[in-house]
Every structure is written in structure tokens, then in C-alpha cells.
């Protein structure tokens, strides 16, 4: 068992910013492609989107011969089952992680949290993260909401005076390639003025991010049981993002 797995949260208060999708994509890529041991604590109560996704994935993998074969081949090749996903709440997330850690040799544990920093349970969990990644988009509402969220978190850290946080990073998500780069330059100037750090990798806006397991067996991208299909990884920047994150998280 690793004594101290790295705690990571893709966190923002703006719904639809992609934090849940990014959590699944990065966790699955690290586990199924890179060989790291990961777990996910889904404390986005009450919807538990990731835990629900695992149930759908398992349902198809159990009933569908195509996915059943994929799962068998993957288990044979990797020698390990799917990574655990624990349904939890902001208040119980850290206790559930503490219970989970002795059961496996975990490198990373990802937390999927509700989008508010005012909730005591959310704040306590955030303060115990090693790294926080905040997805942002070149949209005024999204940008202001995310920056207000991070400023509030930073103020709470100063007020508490004690935190496990080693780094907070912003990630350009759902980037439209047709947008003028000048818009991003303006936003990045504001972000730098606030002394926040932006990851070099950006994630493009693409329909591929909604491709899950399906009865017609099209290439899948977002899955808790399998890595994103190689044909869809190309151009998604998920592989580049994971490499950049490993340079930080390790």
C-alpha cells in the first residue's frame, strides 16, 4: 500500500463545466492506459453521476457479448478489475477515502464534489485535496463564476491557515477552435493578475466527450470500465493532459 495516495479534485461551482467528464476520462486513462492505481469518491450528492455511469457501464458489460468480451480481454491483459467508485457525500468523503486507502495500492484518488465552497463538508474536503483542477471556458459567466469560486477558496485557506493543498490549476475546457485567440489572451491576463496558474494543455469542444458504451458498439470515449478509444483520443488532448498532470501530481 502506498502511504499517501494523491488526492485530486476537478472542482468548480459552474454546472456543465465538465468536471465529472474530466474526472472519468483522466481516471480511466491513468488506470487502464498508464497503469496507475486509482479510485473515485463520488460525493456529488444526490445525483452521484459517476456511480450512476458505472452502473450503466456494468449493465452493458454484463448483458452485451461485445462489451463482455472487451472486459475479459482487458482483465486478461491488465490483470486487474475496474477501479473502485464509491458513492459518498461531501461530509463523508474523507472518511470513505480513509477506509478505502488500506484496501489498495492507490496512486491517485479523485473526488467529484458539488459546486459550492460555502458548504462545510465541501470546504473541508477541498482543504484536504493535494491538487485542485478547475475547468474554465471562454465565457464570461463561466469565467466569473470559476474565479469567484477559487478566490473564495483561497480566502478560506488563508482564514483556516492549514491546508493540504499543494497546487490549484485552471484548465481550458470545451475550447472552440473557431474562436479568436485574442479572447483567451484577455482572460489569461486577468487570471495571471489574480495569480492563478493555467495548465498548458487545453481540451477542445467535441461531441466525442459524450460517446459512452452503446448497443451499436460505436467507439466509446467516456467510460468507467474502458479507456477512451484510441481513434477518439487523437485530437482530444486527453493523453497530453494526463502527461501534464502526471508532471505535476507526481
JSON list of C-alpha atoms in Angstrom, two decimals:
[
{"chain": "A", "resi": 1, "resn": "UNK", "atom": "CA", "xyz": [0.00, 0.00, 0.00]},
{"chain": "A", "resi": 2, "resn": "UNK", "atom": "CA", "xyz": [1.22, 3.50, -0.82]},
{"chain": "A", "resi": 3, "resn": "UNK", "atom": "CA", "xyz": [1.28, 5.53, 2.37]},
{"chain": "A", "resi": 4, "resn": "UNK", "atom": "CA", "xyz": [-0.03, 8.72, 0.80]},
{"chain": "A", "resi": 5, "resn": "UNK", "atom": "CA", "xyz": [-2.07, 8.50, -2.41]},
{"chain": "A", "resi": 6, "resn": "UNK", "atom": "CA", "xyz": [-2.52, 11.86, -4.11]},
{"chain": "A", "resi": 7, "resn": "UNK", "atom": "CA", "xyz": [-5.97, 13.40, -3.60]},
{"chain": "A", "resi": 8, "resn": "UNK", "atom": "CA", "xyz": [-7.23, 15.27, -6.69]},
{"chain": "A", "resi": 9, "resn": "UNK", "atom": "CA", "xyz": [-10.47, 17.13, -7.45]},
{"chain": "A", "resi": 10, "resn": "UNK", "atom": "CA", "xyz": [-11.71, 18.66, -10.67]},
{"chain": "A", "resi": 11, "resn": "UNK", "atom": "CA", "xyz": [-13.71, 21.38, -8.96]},
{"chain": "A", "resi": 12, "resn": "UNK", "atom": "CA", "xyz": [-15.89, 24.32, -9.94]},
{"chain": "A", "resi": 13, "resn": "UNK", "atom": "CA", "xyz": [-19.23, 25.75, -8.91]},
{"chain": "A", "resi": 14, "resn": "UNK", "atom": "CA", "xyz": [-20.46, 26.14, -12.50]},
{"chain": "A", "resi": 15, "resn": "UNK", "atom": "CA", "xyz": [-22.63, 23.25, -13.67]},
{"chain": "A", "resi": 16, "resn": "UNK", "atom": "CA", "xyz": [-21.84, 21.85, -17.09]},
{"chain": "A", "resi": 17, "resn": "UNK", "atom": "CA", "xyz": [-18.17, 22.86, -16.91]},
{"chain": "A", "resi": 18, "resn": "UNK", "atom": "CA", "xyz": [-17.09, 19.26, -17.47]},
{"chain": "A", "resi": 19, "resn": "UNK", "atom": "CA", "xyz": [-15.61, 18.32, -14.10]},
{"chain": "A", "resi": 20, "resn": "UNK", "atom": "CA", "xyz": [-17.38, 14.95, -13.93]},
{"chain": "A", "resi": 21, "resn": "UNK", "atom": "CA", "xyz": [-16.46, 14.01, -17.51]},
{"chain": "A", "resi": 22, "resn": "UNK", "atom": "CA", "xyz": [-12.84, 15.06, -16.94]},
{"chain": "A", "resi": 23, "resn": "UNK", "atom": "CA", "xyz": [-12.70, 13.04, -13.72]},
{"chain": "A", "resi": 24, "resn": "UNK", "atom": "CA", "xyz": [-13.82, 9.88, -15.54]},
{"chain": "A", "resi": 25, "resn": "UNK", "atom": "CA", "xyz": [-11.59, 10.42, -18.58]},
{"chain": "A", "resi": 26, "resn": "UNK", "atom": "CA", "xyz": [-8.45, 11.13, -16.58]},
{"chain": "A", "resi": 27, "resn": "UNK", "atom": "CA", "xyz": [-9.06, 8.39, -14.01]},
{"chain": "A", "resi": 28, "resn": "UNK", "atom": "CA", "xyz": [-9.74, 5.79, -16.73]},
{"chain": "A", "resi": 29, "resn": "UNK", "atom": "CA", "xyz": [-6.73, 6.83, -18.80]},
{"chain": "A", "resi": 30, "resn": "UNK", "atom": "CA", "xyz": [-4.40, 6.71, -15.80]},
{"chain": "A", "resi": 31, "resn": "UNK", "atom": "CA", "xyz": [-5.73, 3.30, -14.74]},
{"chain": "A", "resi": 32, "resn": "UNK", "atom": "CA", "xyz": [-6.30, 1.43, -17.99]},
{"chain": "A", "resi": 33, "resn": "UNK", "atom": "CA", "xyz": [-3.60, 3.01, -20.17]},
{"chain": "A", "resi": 34, "resn": "UNK", "atom": "CA", "xyz": [-0.87, 4.32, -17.86]},
{"chain": "A", "resi": 35, "resn": "UNK", "atom": "CA", "xyz": [-1.12, 1.53, -15.29]},
{"chain": "A", "resi": 36, "resn": "UNK", "atom": "CA", "xyz": [-1.62, 3.67, -12.19]},
{"chain": "A", "resi": 37, "resn": "UNK", "atom": "CA", "xyz": [-3.98, 2.54, -9.44]},
{"chain": "A", "resi": 38, "resn": "UNK", "atom": "CA", "xyz": [-6.83, 4.96, -8.94]},
{"chain": "A", "resi": 39, "resn": "UNK", "atom": "CA", "xyz": [-10.15, 5.25, -7.15]},
{"chain": "A", "resi": 40, "resn": "UNK", "atom": "CA", "xyz": [-13.01, 7.73, -7.39]},
{"chain": "A", "resi": 41, "resn": "UNK", "atom": "CA", "xyz": [-15.03, 9.11, -4.48]},
{"chain": "A", "resi": 42, "resn": "UNK", "atom": "CA", "xyz": [-18.29, 10.32, -5.99]},
{"chain": "A", "resi": 43, "resn": "UNK", "atom": "CA", "xyz": [-19.57, 12.79, -3.40]},
{"chain": "A", "resi": 44, "resn": "UNK", "atom": "CA", "xyz": [-21.69, 14.85, -5.78]},
{"chain": "A", "resi": 45, "resn": "UNK", "atom": "CA", "xyz": [-24.77, 14.02, -3.71]},
{"chain": "A", "resi": 46, "resn": "UNK", "atom": "CA", "xyz": [-27.56, 13.23, -4.51]},
{"chain": "A", "resi": 47, "resn": "UNK", "atom": "CA", "xyz": [-27.10, 12.62, -8.26]},
{"chain": "A", "resi": 48, "resn": "UNK", "atom": "CA", "xyz": [-23.88, 10.57, -7.97]},
{"chain": "A", "resi": 49, "resn": "UNK", "atom": "CA", "xyz": [-23.25, 10.89, -11.72]},
{"chain": "A", "resi": 50, "resn": "UNK", "atom": "CA", "xyz": [-20.07, 8.79, -11.81]},
{"chain": "A", "resi": 51, "resn": "UNK", "atom": "CA", "xyz": [-21.51, 5.99, -9.67]},
{"chain": "A", "resi": 52, "resn": "UNK", "atom": "CA", "xyz": [-24.54, 6.02, -11.98]},
{"chain": "A", "resi": 53, "resn": "UNK", "atom": "CA", "xyz": [-22.26, 5.82, -15.00]},
{"chain": "A", "resi": 54, "resn": "UNK", "atom": "CA", "xyz": [-20.53, 2.78, -13.51]},
{"chain": "A", "resi": 55, "resn": "UNK", "atom": "CA", "xyz": [-23.91, 1.07, -13.06]},
{"chain": "A", "resi": 56, "resn": "UNK", "atom": "CA", "xyz": [-24.79, 1.68, -16.72]},
{"chain": "A", "resi": 57, "resn": "UNK", "atom": "CA", "xyz": [-21.35, 0.52, -17.85]},
{"chain": "A", "resi": 58, "resn": "UNK", "atom": "CA", "xyz": [-21.58, -2.66, -15.80]},
{"chain": "A", "resi": 59, "resn": "UNK", "atom": "CA", "xyz": [-25.10, -3.33, -17.04]},
{"chain": "A", "resi": 60, "resn": "UNK", "atom": "CA", "xyz": [-23.99, -3.29, -20.67]},
{"chain": "A", "resi": 61, "resn": "UNK", "atom": "CA", "xyz": [-20.80, -5.20, -19.95]},
{"chain": "A", "resi": 62, "resn": "UNK", "atom": "CA", "xyz": [-22.83, -7.92, -18.23]},
{"chain": "A", "resi": 63, "resn": "UNK", "atom": "CA", "xyz": [-25.61, -8.19, -20.82]},
{"chain": "A", "resi": 64, "resn": "UNK", "atom": "CA", "xyz": [-23.79, -7.42, -24.07]},
{"chain": "A", "resi": 65, "resn": "UNK", "atom": "CA", "xyz": [-21.43, -10.04, -25.51]},
{"chain": "A", "resi": 66, "resn": "UNK", "atom": "CA", "xyz": [-19.32, -7.37, -27.25]},
{"chain": "A", "resi": 67, "resn": "UNK", "atom": "CA", "xyz": [-18.53, -5.50, -24.04]},
{"chain": "A", "resi": 68, "resn": "UNK", "atom": "CA", "xyz": [-18.29, -8.72, -22.08]},
{"chain": "A", "resi": 69, "resn": "UNK", "atom": "CA", "xyz": [-15.52, -9.80, -24.46]},
{"chain": "A", "resi": 70, "resn": "UNK", "atom": "CA", "xyz": [-13.80, -6.42, -24.16]},
{"chain": "A", "resi": 71, "resn": "UNK", "atom": "CA", "xyz": [-13.89, -6.66, -20.38]},
{"chain": "A", "resi": 72, "resn": "UNK", "atom": "CA", "xyz": [-12.46, -10.20, -20.39]},
{"chain": "A", "resi": 73, "resn": "UNK", "atom": "CA", "xyz": [-9.65, -9.23, -22.79]},
{"chain": "A", "resi": 74, "resn": "UNK", "atom": "CA", "xyz": [-8.81, -6.19, -20.72]},
{"chain": "A", "resi": 75, "resn": "UNK", "atom": "CA", "xyz": [-8.77, -8.11, -17.45]},
{"chain": "A", "resi": 76, "resn": "UNK", "atom": "CA", "xyz": [-6.56, -10.78, -19.00]},
{"chain": "A", "resi": 77, "resn": "UNK", "atom": "CA", "xyz": [-4.15, -8.17, -20.32]},
{"chain": "A", "resi": 78, "resn": "UNK", "atom": "CA", "xyz": [-4.03, -5.90, -17.24]},
{"chain": "A", "resi": 79, "resn": "UNK", "atom": "CA", "xyz": [-4.59, -8.50, -14.54]},
{"chain": "A", "resi": 80, "resn": "UNK", "atom": "CA", "xyz": [-6.88, -6.18, -12.58]},
{"chain": "A", "resi": 81, "resn": "UNK", "atom": "CA", "xyz": [-10.56, -5.32, -12.41]},
{"chain": "A", "resi": 82, "resn": "UNK", "atom": "CA", "xyz": [-12.15, -1.91, -12.83]},
{"chain": "A", "resi": 83, "resn": "UNK", "atom": "CA", "xyz": [-11.12, 0.79, -10.39]},
{"chain": "A", "resi": 84, "resn": "UNK", "atom": "CA", "xyz": [-13.47, 1.37, -7.44]},
{"chain": "A", "resi": 85, "resn": "UNK", "atom": "CA", "xyz": [-16.07, 4.13, -7.44]},
{"chain": "A", "resi": 86, "resn": "UNK", "atom": "CA", "xyz": [-17.50, 4.94, -4.03]},
{"chain": "A", "resi": 87, "resn": "UNK", "atom": "CA", "xyz": [-20.81, 6.80, -3.69]},
{"chain": "A", "resi": 88, "resn": "UNK", "atom": "CA", "xyz": [-20.40, 9.25, -0.84]},
{"chain": "A", "resi": 89, "resn": "UNK", "atom": "CA", "xyz": [-21.25, 12.78, 0.33]},
{"chain": "A", "resi": 90, "resn": "UNK", "atom": "CA", "xyz": [-19.10, 15.87, 0.98]},
{"chain": "A", "resi": 91, "resn": "UNK", "atom": "CA", "xyz": [-19.35, 15.20, 4.71]},
{"chain": "A", "resi": 92, "resn": "UNK", "atom": "CA", "xyz": [-18.32, 11.55, 4.45]},
{"chain": "A", "resi": 93, "resn": "UNK", "atom": "CA", "xyz": [-15.87, 11.77, 1.54]},
{"chain": "A", "resi": 94, "resn": "UNK", "atom": "CA", "xyz": [-12.65, 11.91, 3.56]},
{"chain": "A", "resi": 95, "resn": "UNK", "atom": "CA", "xyz": [-13.76, 9.15, 5.92]},
{"chain": "A", "resi": 96, "resn": "UNK", "atom": "CA", "xyz": [-14.67, 6.97, 2.95]},
{"chain": "A", "resi": 97, "resn": "UNK", "atom": "CA", "xyz": [-11.25, 7.66, 1.42]},
{"chain": "A", "resi": 98, "resn": "UNK", "atom": "CA", "xyz": [-9.54, 6.76, 4.70]},
{"chain": "A", "resi": 99, "resn": "UNK", "atom": "CA", "xyz": [-11.45, 3.48, 4.73]},
{"chain": "A", "resi": 100, "resn": "UNK", "atom": "CA", "xyz": [-10.55, 2.77, 1.11]},
{"chain": "A", "resi": 101, "resn": "UNK", "atom": "CA", "xyz": [-6.81, 3.55, 1.21]},
{"chain": "A", "resi": 102, "resn": "UNK", "atom": "CA", "xyz": [-5.72, 0.47, 3.25]},
{"chain": "A", "resi": 103, "resn": "UNK", "atom": "CA", "xyz": [-7.56, -1.79, 0.79]},
{"chain": "A", "resi": 104, "resn": "UNK", "atom": "CA", "xyz": [-5.42, -0.98, -2.23]},
{"chain": "A", "resi": 105, "resn": "UNK", "atom": "CA", "xyz": [-2.12, 0.28, -3.52]},
{"chain": "A", "resi": 106, "resn": "UNK", "atom": "CA", "xyz": [-3.54, 3.60, -4.73]},
{"chain": "A", "resi": 107, "resn": "UNK", "atom": "CA", "xyz": [-1.56, 6.25, -6.56]},
{"chain": "A", "resi": 108, "resn": "UNK", "atom": "CA", "xyz": [-4.41, 8.71, -7.01]},
{"chain": "A", "resi": 109, "resn": "UNK", "atom": "CA", "xyz": [-7.86, 9.19, -5.53]},
{"chain": "A", "resi": 110, "resn": "UNK", "atom": "CA", "xyz": [-10.22, 11.51, -7.39]},
{"chain": "A", "resi": 111, "resn": "UNK", "atom": "CA", "xyz": [-13.08, 13.35, -5.71]},
{"chain": "A", "resi": 112, "resn": "UNK", "atom": "CA", "xyz": [-16.16, 14.54, -7.60]},
{"chain": "A", "resi": 113, "resn": "UNK", "atom": "CA", "xyz": [-17.69, 17.33, -5.49]},
{"chain": "A", "resi": 114, "resn": "UNK", "atom": "CA", "xyz": [-20.80, 19.53, -5.60]},
{"chain": "A", "resi": 115, "resn": "UNK", "atom": "CA", "xyz": [-20.20, 23.03, -6.92]},
{"chain": "A", "resi": 116, "resn": "UNK", "atom": "CA", "xyz": [-20.26, 25.16, -3.80]},
{"chain": "A", "resi": 117, "resn": "UNK", "atom": "CA", "xyz": [-17.49, 26.24, -1.49]},
{"chain": "A", "resi": 118, "resn": "UNK", "atom": "CA", "xyz": [-19.91, 27.52, 1.17]},
{"chain": "A", "resi": 119, "resn": "UNK", "atom": "CA", "xyz": [-20.95, 24.04, 2.25]},
{"chain": "A", "resi": 120, "resn": "UNK", "atom": "CA", "xyz": [-18.91, 23.00, 5.29]},
{"chain": "A", "resi": 121, "resn": "UNK", "atom": "CA", "xyz": [-18.46, 19.45, 4.05]},
{"chain": "A", "resi": 122, "resn": "UNK", "atom": "CA", "xyz": [-17.32, 20.59, 0.60]},
{"chain": "A", "resi": 123, "resn": "UNK", "atom": "CA", "xyz": [-14.88, 23.11, 2.08]},
{"chain": "A", "resi": 124, "resn": "UNK", "atom": "CA", "xyz": [-13.38, 20.56, 4.48]},
{"chain": "A", "resi": 125, "resn": "UNK", "atom": "CA", "xyz": [-12.89, 18.07, 1.65]},
{"chain": "A", "resi": 126, "resn": "UNK", "atom": "CA", "xyz": [-11.37, 20.69, -0.67]},
{"chain": "A", "resi": 127, "resn": "UNK", "atom": "CA", "xyz": [-8.91, 21.77, 2.01]},
{"chain": "A", "resi": 128, "resn": "UNK", "atom": "CA", "xyz": [-7.73, 18.16, 2.22]},
{"chain": "A", "resi": 129, "resn": "UNK", "atom": "CA", "xyz": [-7.05, 17.82, -1.50]},
{"chain": "A", "resi": 130, "resn": "UNK", "atom": "CA", "xyz": [-3.46, 17.77, -2.71]},
{"chain": "A", "resi": 131, "resn": "UNK", "atom": "CA", "xyz": [-4.38, 19.31, -6.06]},
{"chain": "A", "resi": 132, "resn": "UNK", "atom": "CA", "xyz": [-7.45, 21.10, -7.41]},
{"chain": "A", "resi": 133, "resn": "UNK", "atom": "CA", "xyz": [-8.08, 21.45, -11.15]},
{"chain": "A", "resi": 134, "resn": "UNK", "atom": "CA", "xyz": [-10.75, 23.99, -12.13]},
{"chain": "A", "resi": 135, "resn": "UNK", "atom": "CA", "xyz": [-12.16, 23.67, -15.68]},
{"chain": "A", "resi": 136, "resn": "UNK", "atom": "CA", "xyz": [-12.87, 27.02, -17.35]},
{"chain": "A", "resi": 137, "resn": "UNK", "atom": "CA", "xyz": [-14.37, 28.16, -20.66]},
{"chain": "A", "resi": 138, "resn": "UNK", "atom": "CA", "xyz": [-14.08, 31.39, -22.63]},
{"chain": "A", "resi": 139, "resn": "UNK", "atom": "CA", "xyz": [-17.48, 32.52, -21.42]},
{"chain": "A", "resi": 140, "resn": "UNK", "atom": "CA", "xyz": [-17.99, 35.49, -19.12]},
{"chain": "A", "resi": 141, "resn": "UNK", "atom": "CA", "xyz": [-20.46, 33.74, -16.81]},
{"chain": "A", "resi": 142, "resn": "UNK", "atom": "CA", "xyz": [-18.32, 30.60, -16.53]},
{"chain": "A", "resi": 143, "resn": "UNK", "atom": "CA", "xyz": [-15.14, 32.60, -16.04]},
{"chain": "A", "resi": 144, "resn": "UNK", "atom": "CA", "xyz": [-16.53, 34.92, -13.37]},
{"chain": "A", "resi": 145, "resn": "UNK", "atom": "CA", "xyz": [-18.16, 32.02, -11.53]},
{"chain": "A", "resi": 146, "resn": "UNK", "atom": "CA", "xyz": [-14.97, 29.93, -11.53]},
{"chain": "A", "resi": 147, "resn": "UNK", "atom": "CA", "xyz": [-12.70, 32.79, -10.50]},
{"chain": "A", "resi": 148, "resn": "UNK", "atom": "CA", "xyz": [-15.09, 33.78, -7.70]},
{"chain": "A", "resi": 149, "resn": "UNK", "atom": "CA", "xyz": [-15.05, 30.14, -6.59]},
{"chain": "A", "resi": 150, "resn": "UNK", "atom": "CA", "xyz": [-11.24, 29.99, -6.50]},
{"chain": "A", "resi": 151, "resn": "UNK", "atom": "CA", "xyz": [-10.94, 33.37, -4.79]},
{"chain": "A", "resi": 152, "resn": "UNK", "atom": "CA", "xyz": [-13.41, 32.24, -2.13]},
{"chain": "A", "resi": 153, "resn": "UNK", "atom": "CA", "xyz": [-11.43, 29.02, -1.67]},
{"chain": "A", "resi": 154, "resn": "UNK", "atom": "CA", "xyz": [-8.18, 30.98, -1.39]},
{"chain": "A", "resi": 155, "resn": "UNK", "atom": "CA", "xyz": [-9.74, 33.26, 1.22]},
{"chain": "A", "resi": 156, "resn": "UNK", "atom": "CA", "xyz": [-10.91, 30.22, 3.18]},
{"chain": "A", "resi": 157, "resn": "UNK", "atom": "CA", "xyz": [-7.41, 28.75, 3.06]},
{"chain": "A", "resi": 158, "resn": "UNK", "atom": "CA", "xyz": [-5.99, 31.99, 4.47]},
{"chain": "A", "resi": 159, "resn": "UNK", "atom": "CA", "xyz": [-8.68, 32.06, 7.15]},
{"chain": "A", "resi": 160, "resn": "UNK", "atom": "CA", "xyz": [-8.15, 28.45, 8.20]},
{"chain": "A", "resi": 161, "resn": "UNK", "atom": "CA", "xyz": [-4.38, 28.72, 7.95]},
{"chain": "A", "resi": 162, "resn": "UNK", "atom": "CA", "xyz": [-3.93, 24.98, 7.46]},
{"chain": "A", "resi": 163, "resn": "UNK", "atom": "CA", "xyz": [-4.46, 23.01, 4.27]},
{"chain": "A", "resi": 164, "resn": "UNK", "atom": "CA", "xyz": [-3.12, 20.04, 2.32]},
{"chain": "A", "resi": 165, "resn": "UNK", "atom": "CA", "xyz": [-3.42, 21.88, -1.00]},
{"chain": "A", "resi": 166, "resn": "UNK", "atom": "CA", "xyz": [-0.14, 21.86, -2.90]},
{"chain": "A", "resi": 167, "resn": "UNK", "atom": "CA", "xyz": [-1.45, 23.41, -6.10]},
{"chain": "A", "resi": 168, "resn": "UNK", "atom": "CA", "xyz": [-4.54, 24.85, -7.78]},
{"chain": "A", "resi": 169, "resn": "UNK", "atom": "CA", "xyz": [-4.67, 24.96, -11.57]},
{"chain": "A", "resi": 170, "resn": "UNK", "atom": "CA", "xyz": [-7.12, 26.17, -14.20]},
{"chain": "A", "resi": 171, "resn": "UNK", "atom": "CA", "xyz": [-7.81, 24.12, -17.32]},
{"chain": "A", "resi": 172, "resn": "UNK", "atom": "CA", "xyz": [-9.24, 25.47, -20.57]},
{"chain": "A", "resi": 173, "resn": "UNK", "atom": "CA", "xyz": [-12.11, 23.10, -21.38]},
{"chain": "A", "resi": 174, "resn": "UNK", "atom": "CA", "xyz": [-14.57, 22.94, -24.29]},
{"chain": "A", "resi": 175, "resn": "UNK", "atom": "CA", "xyz": [-12.35, 25.19, -26.40]},
{"chain": "A", "resi": 176, "resn": "UNK", "atom": "CA", "xyz": [-13.92, 26.13, -29.73]},
{"chain": "A", "resi": 177, "resn": "UNK", "atom": "CA", "xyz": [-11.21, 26.12, -32.38]},
{"chain": "A", "resi": 178, "resn": "UNK", "atom": "CA", "xyz": [-13.06, 28.80, -34.34]},
{"chain": "A", "resi": 179, "resn": "UNK", "atom": "CA", "xyz": [-12.80, 31.37, -31.55]},
{"chain": "A", "resi": 180, "resn": "UNK", "atom": "CA", "xyz": [-10.21, 34.10, -31.85]},
{"chain": "A", "resi": 181, "resn": "UNK", "atom": "CA", "xyz": [-7.15, 33.52, -29.70]},
{"chain": "A", "resi": 182, "resn": "UNK", "atom": "CA", "xyz": [-7.28, 37.17, -28.57]},
{"chain": "A", "resi": 183, "resn": "UNK", "atom": "CA", "xyz": [-10.26, 36.34, -26.35]},
{"chain": "A", "resi": 184, "resn": "UNK", "atom": "CA", "xyz": [-8.22, 33.76, -24.48]},
{"chain": "A", "resi": 185, "resn": "UNK", "atom": "CA", "xyz": [-5.32, 36.20, -24.17]},
{"chain": "A", "resi": 186, "resn": "UNK", "atom": "CA", "xyz": [-7.60, 38.71, -22.44]},
{"chain": "A", "resi": 187, "resn": "UNK", "atom": "CA", "xyz": [-8.91, 36.14, -19.98]},
{"chain": "A", "resi": 188, "resn": "UNK", "atom": "CA", "xyz": [-5.45, 34.74, -19.29]},
{"chain": "A", "resi": 189, "resn": "UNK", "atom": "CA", "xyz": [-4.18, 38.23, -18.47]},
{"chain": "A", "resi": 190, "resn": "UNK", "atom": "CA", "xyz": [-6.91, 38.52, -15.82]},
{"chain": "A", "resi": 191, "resn": "UNK", "atom": "CA", "xyz": [-6.08, 35.07, -14.47]},
{"chain": "A", "resi": 192, "resn": "UNK", "atom": "CA", "xyz": [-2.39, 35.89, -14.18]},
{"chain": "A", "resi": 193, "resn": "UNK", "atom": "CA", "xyz": [-3.25, 39.15, -12.42]},
{"chain": "A", "resi": 194, "resn": "UNK", "atom": "CA", "xyz": [-5.12, 37.09, -9.83]},
{"chain": "A", "resi": 195, "resn": "UNK", "atom": "CA", "xyz": [-2.00, 34.87, -9.54]},
{"chain": "A", "resi": 196, "resn": "UNK", "atom": "CA", "xyz": [-3.68, 31.66, -10.64]},
{"chain": "A", "resi": 197, "resn": "UNK", "atom": "CA", "xyz": [-1.90, 29.11, -12.86]},
{"chain": "A", "resi": 198, "resn": "UNK", "atom": "CA", "xyz": [-3.30, 27.78, -16.15]},
{"chain": "A", "resi": 199, "resn": "UNK", "atom": "CA", "xyz": [-2.34, 24.36, -17.49]},
{"chain": "A", "resi": 200, "resn": "UNK", "atom": "CA", "xyz": [-0.66, 24.42, -20.88]},
{"chain": "A", "resi": 201, "resn": "UNK", "atom": "CA", "xyz": [-2.98, 21.73, -22.27]},
{"chain": "A", "resi": 202, "resn": "UNK", "atom": "CA", "xyz": [-6.48, 22.69, -23.38]},
{"chain": "A", "resi": 203, "resn": "UNK", "atom": "CA", "xyz": [-9.41, 20.36, -24.04]},
{"chain": "A", "resi": 204, "resn": "UNK", "atom": "CA", "xyz": [-11.35, 21.04, -27.27]},
{"chain": "A", "resi": 205, "resn": "UNK", "atom": "CA", "xyz": [-15.10, 21.17, -27.58]},
{"chain": "A", "resi": 206, "resn": "UNK", "atom": "CA", "xyz": [-16.15, 17.91, -29.26]},
{"chain": "A", "resi": 207, "resn": "UNK", "atom": "CA", "xyz": [-19.12, 15.56, -29.43]},
{"chain": "A", "resi": 208, "resn": "UNK", "atom": "CA", "xyz": [-16.74, 12.67, -28.70]},
{"chain": "A", "resi": 209, "resn": "UNK", "atom": "CA", "xyz": [-16.89, 13.54, -24.99]},
{"chain": "A", "resi": 210, "resn": "UNK", "atom": "CA", "xyz": [-20.49, 12.29, -24.90]},
{"chain": "A", "resi": 211, "resn": "UNK", "atom": "CA", "xyz": [-19.73, 8.91, -26.51]},
{"chain": "A", "resi": 212, "resn": "UNK", "atom": "CA", "xyz": [-20.41, 6.21, -23.92]},
{"chain": "A", "resi": 213, "resn": "UNK", "atom": "CA", "xyz": [-20.97, 2.45, -24.22]},
{"chain": "A", "resi": 214, "resn": "UNK", "atom": "CA", "xyz": [-23.88, 1.79, -26.56]},
{"chain": "A", "resi": 215, "resn": "UNK", "atom": "CA", "xyz": [-25.83, -1.08, -28.06]},
{"chain": "A", "resi": 216, "resn": "UNK", "atom": "CA", "xyz": [-24.47, -0.39, -31.56]},
{"chain": "A", "resi": 217, "resn": "UNK", "atom": "CA", "xyz": [-20.88, -0.73, -30.31]},
{"chain": "A", "resi": 218, "resn": "UNK", "atom": "CA", "xyz": [-19.55, 2.52, -31.70]},
{"chain": "A", "resi": 219, "resn": "UNK", "atom": "CA", "xyz": [-16.16, 3.68, -30.45]},
{"chain": "A", "resi": 220, "resn": "UNK", "atom": "CA", "xyz": [-16.53, 4.84, -26.85]},
{"chain": "A", "resi": 221, "resn": "UNK", "atom": "CA", "xyz": [-14.82, 7.73, -25.17]},
{"chain": "A", "resi": 222, "resn": "UNK", "atom": "CA", "xyz": [-16.31, 8.25, -21.72]},
{"chain": "A", "resi": 223, "resn": "UNK", "atom": "CA", "xyz": [-16.33, 5.02, -19.71]},
{"chain": "A", "resi": 224, "resn": "UNK", "atom": "CA", "xyz": [-15.52, 3.84, -16.21]},
{"chain": "A", "resi": 225, "resn": "UNK", "atom": "CA", "xyz": [-14.70, 0.32, -17.44]},
{"chain": "A", "resi": 226, "resn": "UNK", "atom": "CA", "xyz": [-12.56, 1.01, -20.50]},
{"chain": "A", "resi": 227, "resn": "UNK", "atom": "CA", "xyz": [-10.10, 3.66, -21.69]},
{"chain": "A", "resi": 228, "resn": "UNK", "atom": "CA", "xyz": [-11.16, 6.07, -24.40]},
{"chain": "A", "resi": 229, "resn": "UNK", "atom": "CA", "xyz": [-10.88, 4.50, -27.86]},
{"chain": "A", "resi": 230, "resn": "UNK", "atom": "CA", "xyz": [-7.52, 5.32, -29.45]},
{"chain": "A", "resi": 231, "resn": "UNK", "atom": "CA", "xyz": [-9.21, 6.69, -32.55]},
{"chain": "A", "resi": 232, "resn": "UNK", "atom": "CA", "xyz": [-11.05, 9.23, -30.41]},
{"chain": "A", "resi": 233, "resn": "UNK", "atom": "CA", "xyz": [-8.13, 10.10, -28.14]},
{"chain": "A", "resi": 234, "resn": "UNK", "atom": "CA", "xyz": [-6.33, 11.59, -31.13]},
{"chain": "A", "resi": 235, "resn": "UNK", "atom": "CA", "xyz": [-7.13, 15.30, -31.18]},
{"chain": "A", "resi": 236, "resn": "UNK", "atom": "CA", "xyz": [-8.87, 15.21, -27.79]},
{"chain": "A", "resi": 237, "resn": "UNK", "atom": "CA", "xyz": [-5.71, 16.23, -25.88]},
{"chain": "A", "resi": 238, "resn": "UNK", "atom": "CA", "xyz": [-6.64, 13.82, -23.08]},
{"chain": "A", "resi": 239, "resn": "UNK", "atom": "CA", "xyz": [-3.35, 11.98, -23.47]},
{"chain": "A", "resi": 240, "resn": "UNK", "atom": "CA", "xyz": [-1.43, 15.28, -23.36]},
{"chain": "A", "resi": 241, "resn": "UNK", "atom": "CA", "xyz": [-3.45, 16.45, -20.37]},
{"chain": "A", "resi": 242, "resn": "UNK", "atom": "CA", "xyz": [-2.71, 13.27, -18.44]},
{"chain": "A", "resi": 243, "resn": "UNK", "atom": "CA", "xyz": [1.02, 13.61, -19.16]},
{"chain": "A", "resi": 244, "resn": "UNK", "atom": "CA", "xyz": [1.00, 17.22, -17.98]},
{"chain": "A", "resi": 245, "resn": "UNK", "atom": "CA", "xyz": [-0.93, 16.32, -14.84]},
{"chain": "A", "resi": 246, "resn": "UNK", "atom": "CA", "xyz": [1.50, 13.48, -14.06]},
{"chain": "A", "resi": 247, "resn": "UNK", "atom": "CA", "xyz": [4.33, 16.00, -14.22]},
{"chain": "A", "resi": 248, "resn": "UNK", "atom": "CA", "xyz": [2.54, 17.97, -11.52]},
{"chain": "A", "resi": 249, "resn": "UNK", "atom": "CA", "xyz": [0.88, 15.31, -9.37]},
{"chain": "A", "resi": 250, "resn": "UNK", "atom": "CA", "xyz": [3.96, 13.09, -9.04]}
]
